Amino acid sequence: MSETTRHDLHNCVQSLFDTLIDIREGYEEFVERAHPSIRGSIQDLRSQHSEDIAEIERVASRQGLELDRAGTLMADVHKAVVRLRDMFTDLDGDSLEAVADGEETVVKRYDDAIKCLSPGDPLRETLLGQRDTLQSKINNILQTV
């Protein structure tokens, strides 16, 4: 694999990785403020993202891709949005539709990263499984709203 190809692959996977880190941080704030009726759903997503981050890091590392866990400024944006929503409305069942919409964006990030990887690549297989699990959770959320 050429250095340019490896660099492009790293950037593609890092972008998904950053998204997962950022949204997980936003959910940390959300869990603290959420109405008890949805707290479990938000915590489930946060836990799923934490597990996925760790798994991506392990698989990528085995392939020589070292990922940065710093995330981006979007983590602060996610937290600010949660705080603002909490000021003006309850973070209850009505919030779940916005959560599902945000998670659909994460699924698109998975799709972008998957396109960068070759069929049979262990990281690609990992991302496919994670994306499908996330899509199932989104579908479950949408059935409850």
GROMACS .gro file of N, CA and C in nm:
model
  435
    1MET      N    1   0.085  -0.118   0.000
    1MET     CA    2   0.000   0.000   0.000
    1MET      C    3   0.090   0.124   0.000
    2SER      N    4   0.061   0.216  -0.091
    2SER     CA    5   0.142   0.337  -0.099
    2SER      C    6   0.118   0.426   0.023
    3GLU      N    7   0.212   0.513   0.048
    3GLU     CA    8   0.201   0.604   0.163
    3GLU      C    9   0.080   0.696   0.147
    4THR      N   10   0.052   0.741   0.024
    4THR     CA   11  -0.063   0.827  -0.002
    4THR      C   12  -0.193   0.754   0.027
    5THR      N   13  -0.202   0.630  -0.020
    5THR     CA   14  -0.321   0.548   0.004
    5THR      C   15  -0.339   0.525   0.153
    6ARG      N   16  -0.231   0.494   0.222
    6ARG     CA   17  -0.237   0.470   0.367
    6ARG      C   18  -0.283   0.598   0.440
    7HIS      N   19  -0.232   0.711   0.398
    7HIS     CA   20  -0.269   0.839   0.458
    7HIS      C   21  -0.419   0.868   0.435
    8ASP      N   22  -0.468   0.844   0.313
    8ASP     CA   23  -0.609   0.865   0.282
    8ASP      C   24  -0.697   0.772   0.364
    9LEU      N   25  -0.654   0.648   0.377
    9LEU     CA   26  -0.728   0.550   0.457
    9LEU      C   27  -0.732   0.595   0.604
   10HIS      N   28  -0.619   0.639   0.656
   10HIS     CA   29  -0.613   0.686   0.794
   10HIS      C   30  -0.710   0.802   0.814
   11ASN      N   31  -0.710   0.898   0.724
   11ASN     CA   32  -0.798   1.014   0.736
   11ASN      C   33  -0.945   0.974   0.732
   12CYS      N   34  -0.977   0.880   0.647
   12CYS     CA   35  -1.115   0.833   0.635
   12CYS      C   36  -1.163   0.768   0.765
   13VAL      N   37  -1.082   0.680   0.820
   13VAL     CA   38  -1.118   0.612   0.945
   13VAL      C   39  -1.114   0.710   1.062
   14GLN      N   40  -1.018   0.801   1.063
   14GLN     CA   41  -1.007   0.900   1.170
   14GLN      C   42  -1.131   0.988   1.174
   15SER      N   43  -1.186   1.021   1.059
   15SER     CA   44  -1.306   1.105   1.054
   15SER      C   45  -1.423   1.036   1.125
   16LEU      N   46  -1.443   0.909   1.098
   16LEU     CA   47  -1.548   0.833   1.168
   16LEU      C   48  -1.515   0.826   1.316
   17PHE      N   49  -1.392   0.798   1.348
   17PHE     CA   50  -1.348   0.785   1.487
   17PHE      C   51  -1.376   0.915   1.564
   18ASP      N   52  -1.342   1.028   1.503
   18ASP     CA   53  -1.369   1.158   1.566
   18ASP      C   54  -1.519   1.178   1.589
   19THR      N   55  -1.600   1.141   1.491
   19THR     CA   56  -1.745   1.155   1.504
   19THR      C   57  -1.796   1.074   1.622
   20LEU      N   58  -1.750   0.951   1.634
   20LEU     CA   59  -1.794   0.866   1.745
   20LEU      C   60  -1.751   0.923   1.880
   21ILE      N   61  -1.630   0.973   1.888
   21ILE     CA   62  -1.582   1.033   2.013
   21ILE      C   63  -1.665   1.156   2.047
   22ASP      N   64  -1.688   1.241   1.949
   22ASP     CA   65  -1.763   1.365   1.972
   22ASP      C   66  -1.905   1.337   2.020
   23ILE      N   67  -1.972   1.246   1.953
   23ILE     CA   68  -2.112   1.220   1.989
   23ILE      C   69  -2.120   1.150   2.124
   24ARG      N   70  -2.023   1.064   2.153
   24ARG     CA   71  -2.021   0.999   2.284
   24ARG      C   72  -2.008   1.103   2.395
   25GLU      N   73  -1.924   1.203   2.374
   25GLU     CA   74  -1.908   1.309   2.473
   25GLU      C   75  -2.037   1.388   2.491
   26GLY      N   76  -2.107   1.414   2.382
   26GLY     CA   77  -2.236   1.482   2.391
   26GLY      C   78  -2.337   1.400   2.470
   27TYR      N   79  -2.333   1.269   2.450
   27TYR     CA   80  -2.426   1.182   2.522
   27TYR      C   81  -2.395   1.178   2.671
   28GLU      N   82  -2.270   1.198   2.707
   28GLU     CA   83  -2.235   1.202   2.849
   28GLU      C   84  -2.315   1.313   2.918
   29GLU      N   85  -2.320   1.428   2.853
   29GLU     CA   86  -2.398   1.541   2.904
   29GLU      C   87  -2.547   1.509   2.900
   30PHE      N   88  -2.589   1.447   2.793
   30PHE     CA   89  -2.731   1.415   2.772
   30PHE      C   90  -2.780   1.319   2.881
   31VAL      N   91  -2.702   1.217   2.913
   31VAL     CA   92  -2.741   1.119   3.014
   31VAL      C   93  -2.768   1.187   3.147
   32GLU      N   94  -2.684   1.284   3.181
   32GLU     CA   95  -2.700   1.354   3.309
   32GLU      C   96  -2.829   1.436   3.315
   33ARG      N   97  -2.875   1.485   3.200
   33ARG     CA   98  -2.989   1.577   3.197
   33ARG      C   99  -3.118   1.514   3.148
   34ALA      N  100  -3.111   1.396   3.090
   34ALA     CA  101  -3.227   1.334   3.026
   34ALA      C  102  -3.333   1.293   3.128
   35HIS      N  103  -3.455   1.298   3.082
   35HIS     CA  104  -3.567   1.247   3.161
   35HIS      C  105  -3.544   1.098   3.183
   36PRO      N  106  -3.577   1.047   3.300
   36PRO     CA  107  -3.553   0.905   3.328
   36PRO      C  108  -3.614   0.809   3.224
   37SER      N  109  -3.721   0.852   3.158
   37SER     CA  110  -3.787   0.764   3.061
   37SER      C  111  -3.701   0.736   2.938
   38ILE      N  112  -3.603   0.822   2.910
   38ILE     CA  113  -3.517   0.799   2.793
   38ILE      C  114  -3.370   0.783   2.830
   39ARG      N  115  -3.339   0.802   2.954
   39ARG     CA  116  -3.198   0.795   2.998
   39ARG      C  117  -3.133   0.663   2.956
   40GLY      N  118  -3.206   0.554   2.970
   40GLY     CA  119  -3.150   0.423   2.934
   40GLY      C  120  -3.116   0.414   2.786
   41SER      N  121  -3.199   0.471   2.700
   41SER     CA  122  -3.173   0.468   2.555
   41SER      C  123  -3.048   0.548   2.522
   42ILE      N  124  -3.033   0.662   2.585
   42ILE     CA  125  -2.917   0.746   2.559
   42ILE      C  126  -2.791   0.679   2.613
   43GLN      N  127  -2.801   0.622   2.731
   43GLN     CA  128  -2.685   0.552   2.789
   43GLN      C  129  -2.647   0.433   2.703
   44ASP      N  130  -2.746   0.363   2.648
   44ASP     CA  131  -2.718   0.250   2.560
   44ASP      C  132  -2.638   0.295   2.437
   45LEU      N  133  -2.679   0.405   2.376
   45LEU     CA  134  -2.605   0.458   2.260
   45LEU      C  135  -2.464   0.501   2.299
   46ARG      N  136  -2.453   0.568   2.414
   46ARG     CA  137  -2.321   0.611   2.460
   46ARG      C  138  -2.230   0.491   2.483
   47SER      N  139  -2.283   0.388   2.547
   47SER     CA  140  -2.204   0.268   2.572
   47SER      C  141  -2.165   0.199   2.442
   48GLN      N  142  -2.259   0.194   2.348
   48GLN     CA  143  -2.230   0.132   2.218
   48GLN      C  144  -2.117   0.207   2.148
   49HIS      N  145  -2.125   0.339   2.149
   49HIS     CA  146  -2.018   0.417   2.085
   49HIS      C  147  -1.884   0.395   2.156
   50SER      N  148  -1.885   0.386   2.288
   50SER     CA  149  -1.760   0.361   2.362
   50SER      C  150  -1.699   0.227   2.323
   51GLU      N  151  -1.783   0.124   2.315
   51GLU     CA  152  -1.735  -0.008   2.275
   51GLU      C  153  -1.683  -0.006   2.131
   52ASP      N  154  -1.756   0.064   2.043
   52ASP     CA  155  -1.715   0.071   1.903
   52ASP      C  156  -1.583   0.144   1.887
   53ILE      N  157  -1.566   0.251   1.962
   53ILE     CA  158  -1.439   0.326   1.959
   53ILE      C  159  -1.323   0.235   1.997
   54ALA      N  160  -1.340   0.161   2.105
   54ALA     CA  161  -1.234   0.071   2.152
   54ALA      C  162  -1.205  -0.038   2.049
   55GLU      N  163  -1.309  -0.092   1.988
   55GLU     CA  164  -1.290  -0.198   1.890
   55GLU      C  165  -1.222  -0.145   1.763
   56ILE      N  166  -1.265  -0.031   1.716
   56ILE     CA  167  -1.201   0.029   1.597
   56ILE      C  168  -1.053   0.053   1.625
   57GLU      N  169  -1.025   0.106   1.742
   57GLU     CA  170  -0.887   0.135   1.778
   57GLU      C  171  -0.801   0.008   1.779
   58ARG      N  172  -0.856  -0.100   1.835
   58ARG     CA  173  -0.782  -0.227   1.840
   58ARG      C  174  -0.755  -0.282   1.700
   59VAL      N  175  -0.860  -0.287   1.619
   59VAL     CA  176  -0.846  -0.345   1.485
   59VAL      C  177  -0.755  -0.258   1.398
   60ALA      N  178  -0.773  -0.127   1.405
   60ALA     CA  179  -0.689  -0.036   1.327
   60ALA      C  180  -0.543  -0.047   1.370
   61SER      N  181  -0.519  -0.056   1.499
   61SER     CA  182  -0.383  -0.066   1.550
   61SER      C  183  -0.314  -0.193   1.498
   62ARG      N  184  -0.387  -0.304   1.494
   62ARG     CA  185  -0.331  -0.428   1.441
   62ARG      C  186  -0.288  -0.412   1.295
   63GLN      N  187  -0.353  -0.318   1.226
   63GLN     CA  188  -0.322  -0.294   1.085
   63GLN      C  189  -0.222  -0.179   1.067
   64GLY      N  190  -0.170  -0.129   1.179
   64GLY     CA  191  -0.071  -0.022   1.173
   64GLY      C  192  -0.130   0.117   1.160
   65LEU      N  193  -0.261   0.131   1.180
   65LEU     CA  194  -0.326   0.263   1.177
   65LEU      C  195  -0.342   0.311   1.321
   66GLU      N  196  -0.268   0.411   1.357
   66GLU     CA  197  -0.280   0.468   1.491
   66GLU      C  198  -0.375   0.587   1.484
   67LEU      N  199  -0.482   0.579   1.561
   67LEU     CA  200  -0.585   0.683   1.560
   67LEU      C  201  -0.572   0.775   1.680
   68ASP      N  202  -0.609   0.898   1.659
   68ASP     CA  203  -0.604   1.002   1.762
   68ASP      C  204  -0.738   1.004   1.835
   69ARG      N  205  -0.734   0.994   1.969
   69ARG     CA  206  -0.855   0.992   2.050
   69ARG      C  207  -0.902   1.131   2.095
   70ALA      N  208  -0.844   1.236   2.042
   70ALA     CA  209  -0.876   1.371   2.089
   70ALA      C  210  -1.015   1.418   2.048
   71GLY      N  211  -1.070   1.363   1.941
   71GLY     CA  212  -1.198   1.413   1.893
   71GLY      C  213  -1.180   1.551   1.832
   72THR      N  214  -1.289   1.623   1.818
   72THR     CA  215  -1.285   1.757   1.759
   72THR      C  216  -1.365   1.854   1.845
   73LEU      N  217  -1.374   1.974   1.799
   73LEU     CA  218  -1.455   2.074   1.870
   73LEU      C  219  -1.603   2.041   1.868
   74MET      N  220  -1.644   1.950   1.782
   74MET     CA  221  -1.785   1.912   1.776
   74MET      C  222  -1.833   1.851   1.908
   75ALA      N  223  -1.745   1.794   1.986
   75ALA     CA  224  -1.785   1.741   2.116
   75ALA      C  225  -1.842   1.854   2.201
   76ASP      N  226  -1.776   1.969   2.198
   76ASP     CA  227  -1.825   2.085   2.273
   76ASP      C  228  -1.957   2.136   2.216
   77VAL      N  229  -1.971   2.130   2.085
   77VAL     CA  230  -2.097   2.170   2.022
   77VAL      C  231  -2.210   2.078   2.066
   78HIS      N  232  -2.186   1.948   2.065
   78HIS     CA  233  -2.288   1.853   2.107
   78HIS      C  234  -2.331   1.881   2.252
   79LYS      N  235  -2.235   1.905   2.339
   79LYS     CA  236  -2.266   1.934   2.479
   79LYS      C  237  -2.346   2.063   2.491
   80ALA      N  238  -2.308   2.164   2.416
   80ALA     CA  239  -2.380   2.293   2.420
   80ALA      C  240  -2.523   2.278   2.372
   81VAL      N  241  -2.543   2.200   2.268
   81VAL     CA  242  -2.679   2.177   2.218
   81VAL      C  243  -2.764   2.110   2.324
   82VAL      N  244  -2.708   2.012   2.392
   82VAL     CA  245  -2.782   1.944   2.498
   82VAL      C  246  -2.820   2.043   2.608
   83ARG      N  247  -2.725   2.126   2.649
   83ARG     CA  248  -2.753   2.223   2.755
   83ARG      C  249  -2.860   2.323   2.712
   84LEU      N  250  -2.851   2.370   2.589
   84LEU     CA  251  -2.952   2.464   2.539
   84LEU      C  252  -3.090   2.401   2.530
   85ARG      N  253  -3.095   2.280   2.477
   85ARG     CA  254  -3.225   2.211   2.470
   85ARG      C  255  -3.284   2.193   2.609
   86ASP      N  256  -3.197   2.160   2.703
   86ASP     CA  257  -3.243   2.139   2.840
   86ASP      C  258  -3.297   2.267   2.902
   87MET      N  259  -3.244   2.382   2.861
   87MET     CA  260  -3.293   2.510   2.914
   87MET      C  261  -3.434   2.542   2.864
   88PHE      N  262  -3.462   2.505   2.740
   88PHE     CA  263  -3.586   2.547   2.677
   88PHE      C  264  -3.693   2.439   2.669
   89THR      N  265  -3.655   2.316   2.690
   89THR     CA  266  -3.752   2.207   2.682
   89THR      C  267  -3.701   2.090   2.764
   90ASP      N  268  -3.789   1.997   2.791
   90ASP     CA  269  -3.747   1.877   2.862
   90ASP      C  270  -3.676   1.783   2.766
   91LEU      N  271  -3.573   1.720   2.815
   91LEU     CA  272  -3.502   1.618   2.735
   91LEU      C  273  -3.572   1.485   2.762
   92ASP      N  274  -3.688   1.471   2.696
   92ASP     CA  275  -3.771   1.353   2.718
   92ASP      C  276  -3.790   1.280   2.585
   93GLY      N  277  -3.898   1.204   2.574
   93GLY     CA  278  -3.923   1.124   2.455
   93GLY      C  279  -3.923   1.203   2.326
   94ASP      N  280  -3.962   1.330   2.334
   94ASP     CA  281  -3.961   1.413   2.212
   94ASP      C  282  -3.819   1.435   2.160
   95SER      N  283  -3.721   1.420   2.244
   95SER     CA  284  -3.582   1.439   2.204
   95SER      C  285  -3.528   1.320   2.125
   96LEU      N  286  -3.595   1.206   2.136
   96LEU     CA  287  -3.543   1.087   2.072
   96LEU      C  288  -3.541   1.097   1.920
   97GLU      N  289  -3.632   1.171   1.862
   97GLU     CA  290  -3.631   1.186   1.716
   97GLU      C  291  -3.504   1.259   1.671
   98ALA      N  292  -3.465   1.363   1.747
   98ALA     CA  293  -3.341   1.434   1.715
   98ALA      C  294  -3.220   1.343   1.734
   99VAL      N  295  -3.225   1.258   1.835
   99VAL     CA  296  -3.116   1.162   1.858
   99VAL      C  297  -3.106   1.068   1.739
  100ALA      N  298  -3.220   1.016   1.694
  100ALA     CA  299  -3.220   0.924   1.579
  100ALA      C  300  -3.165   0.994   1.454
  101ASP      N  301  -3.202   1.120   1.433
  101ASP     CA  302  -3.150   1.195   1.319
  101ASP      C  303  -2.998   1.209   1.328
  102GLY      N  304  -2.948   1.240   1.446
  102GLY     CA  305  -2.804   1.252   1.465
  102GLY      C  306  -2.733   1.121   1.441
  103GLU      N  307  -2.793   1.013   1.484
  103GLU     CA  308  -2.733   0.881   1.464
  103GLU      C  309  -2.734   0.841   1.317
  104GLU      N  310  -2.832   0.887   1.242
  104GLU     CA  311  -2.833   0.861   1.096
  104GLU      C  312  -2.711   0.925   1.031
  105THR      N  313  -2.669   1.040   1.083
  105THR     CA  314  -2.547   1.105   1.034
  105THR      C  315  -2.426   1.017   1.064
  106VAL      N  316  -2.425   0.955   1.180
  106VAL     CA  317  -2.316   0.865   1.217
  106VAL      C  318  -2.313   0.745   1.120
  107VAL      N  319  -2.430   0.693   1.087
  107VAL     CA  320  -2.436   0.581   0.992
  107VAL      C  321  -2.374   0.622   0.858
  108LYS      N  322  -2.401   0.745   0.815
  108LYS     CA  323  -2.341   0.794   0.690
  108LYS      C  324  -2.189   0.802   0.701
  109ARG      N  325  -2.139   0.840   0.817
  109ARG     CA  326  -1.994   0.843   0.838
  109ARG      C  327  -1.936   0.702   0.830
  110TYR      N  328  -2.010   0.605   0.885
  110TYR     CA  329  -1.968   0.465   0.872
  110TYR      C  330  -1.960   0.429   0.724
  111ASP      N  331  -2.064   0.463   0.649
  111ASP     CA  332  -2.067   0.430   0.506
  111ASP      C  333  -1.947   0.490   0.433
  112ASP      N  334  -1.914   0.615   0.466
  112ASP     CA  335  -1.798   0.681   0.404
  112ASP      C  336  -1.668   0.605   0.434
  113ALA      N  337  -1.652   0.565   0.560
  113ALA     CA  338  -1.530   0.493   0.599
  113ALA      C  339  -1.526   0.354   0.535
  114ILE      N  340  -1.639   0.288   0.529
  114ILE     CA  341  -1.646   0.154   0.470
  114ILE      C  342  -1.606   0.159   0.323
  115LYS      N  343  -1.647   0.264   0.253
  115LYS     CA  344  -1.611   0.278   0.111
  115LYS      C  345  -1.461   0.288   0.090
  116CYS      N  346  -1.390   0.336   0.190
  116CYS     CA  347  -1.244   0.352   0.179
  116CYS      C  348  -1.168   0.221   0.195
  117LEU      N  349  -1.235   0.121   0.247
  117LEU     CA  350  -1.168  -0.004   0.281
  117LEU      C  351  -1.199  -0.114   0.179
  118SER      N  352  -1.106  -0.201   0.160
  118SER     CA  353  -1.121  -0.311   0.064
  118SER      C  354  -1.208  -0.422   0.123
  119PRO      N  355  -1.284  -0.489   0.036
  119PRO     CA  356  -1.358  -0.607   0.082
  119PRO      C  357  -1.262  -0.707   0.146
  120GLY      N  358  -1.305  -0.765   0.255
  120GLY     CA  359  -1.221  -0.861   0.326
  120GLY      C  360  -1.129  -0.799   0.429
  121ASP      N  361  -1.116  -0.668   0.428
  121ASP     CA  362  -1.034  -0.598   0.527
  121ASP      C  363  -1.100  -0.615   0.664
  122PRO      N  364  -1.025  -0.660   0.764
  122PRO     CA  365  -1.085  -0.679   0.897
  122PRO      C  366  -1.149  -0.552   0.953
  123LEU      N  367  -1.090  -0.437   0.925
  123LEU     CA  368  -1.148  -0.312   0.974
  123LEU      C  369  -1.281  -0.284   0.905
  124ARG      N  370  -1.288  -0.313   0.777
  124ARG     CA  371  -1.413  -0.295   0.702
  124ARG      C  372  -1.522  -0.384   0.762
  125GLU      N  373  -1.488  -0.509   0.791
  125GLU     CA  374  -1.585  -0.601   0.849
  125GLU      C  375  -1.632  -0.553   0.987
  126THR      N  376  -1.541  -0.499   1.064
  126THR     CA  377  -1.574  -0.443   1.195
  126THR      C  378  -1.673  -0.328   1.180
  127LEU      N  379  -1.642  -0.237   1.087
  127LEU     CA  380  -1.729  -0.120   1.067
  127LEU      C  381  -1.865  -0.160   1.013
  128LEU      N  382  -1.871  -0.259   0.926
  128LEU     CA  383  -2.000  -0.307   0.875
  128LEU      C  384  -2.087  -0.358   0.990
  129GLY      N  385  -2.029  -0.438   1.077
  129GLY     CA  386  -2.104  -0.491   1.191
  129GLY      C  387  -2.151  -0.380   1.284
  130GLN      N  388  -2.064  -0.284   1.312
  130GLN     CA  389  -2.100  -0.174   1.401
  130GLN      C  390  -2.211  -0.089   1.339
  131ARG      N  391  -2.197  -0.062   1.209
  131ARG     CA  392  -2.299   0.019   1.141
  131ARG      C  393  -2.435  -0.050   1.146
  132ASP      N  394  -2.437  -0.179   1.122
  132ASP     CA  395  -2.563  -0.252   1.123
  132ASP      C  396  -2.626  -0.254   1.262
  133THR      N  397  -2.544  -0.269   1.364
  133THR     CA  398  -2.593  -0.265   1.502
  133THR      C  399  -2.652  -0.127   1.533
  134LEU      N  400  -2.582  -0.024   1.493
  134LEU     CA  401  -2.631   0.112   1.516
  134LEU      C  402  -2.761   0.136   1.441
  135GLN      N  403  -2.769   0.092   1.316
  135GLN     CA  404  -2.891   0.111   1.239
  135GLN      C  405  -3.009   0.041   1.306
  136SER      N  406  -2.986  -0.074   1.362
  136SER     CA  407  -3.091  -0.146   1.435
  136SER      C  408  -3.137  -0.066   1.556
  137LYS      N  409  -3.044  -0.006   1.628
  137LYS     CA  410  -3.081   0.076   1.745
  137LYS      C  411  -3.160   0.199   1.701
  138ILE      N  412  -3.122   0.258   1.589
  138ILE     CA  413  -3.196   0.374   1.537
  138ILE      C  414  -3.338   0.332   1.502
  139ASN      N  415  -3.351   0.219   1.435
  139ASN     CA  416  -3.484   0.170   1.399
  139ASN      C  417  -3.571   0.146   1.522
  140ASN      N  418  -3.511   0.092   1.628
  140ASN     CA  419  -3.585   0.070   1.752
  140ASN      C  420  -3.630   0.205   1.813
  141ILE      N  421  -3.543   0.303   1.809
  141ILE     CA  422  -3.579   0.435   1.863
  141ILE      C  423  -3.696   0.493   1.782
  142LEU      N  424  -3.685   0.484   1.651
  142LEU     CA  425  -3.790   0.542   1.565
  142LEU      C  426  -3.925   0.473   1.584
  143GLN      N  427  -3.922   0.346   1.621
  143GLN     CA  428  -4.047   0.275   1.648
  143GLN      C  429  -4.114   0.322   1.777
  144THR      N  430  -4.036   0.380   1.867
  144THR     CA  431  -4.092   0.425   1.995
  144THR      C  432  -4.140   0.570   1.991
  145VAL      N  433  -4.097   0.648   1.890
  145VAL     CA  434  -4.139   0.789   1.884
  145VAL      C  435  -4.261   0.808   1.797
   0.00000   0.00000   0.00000
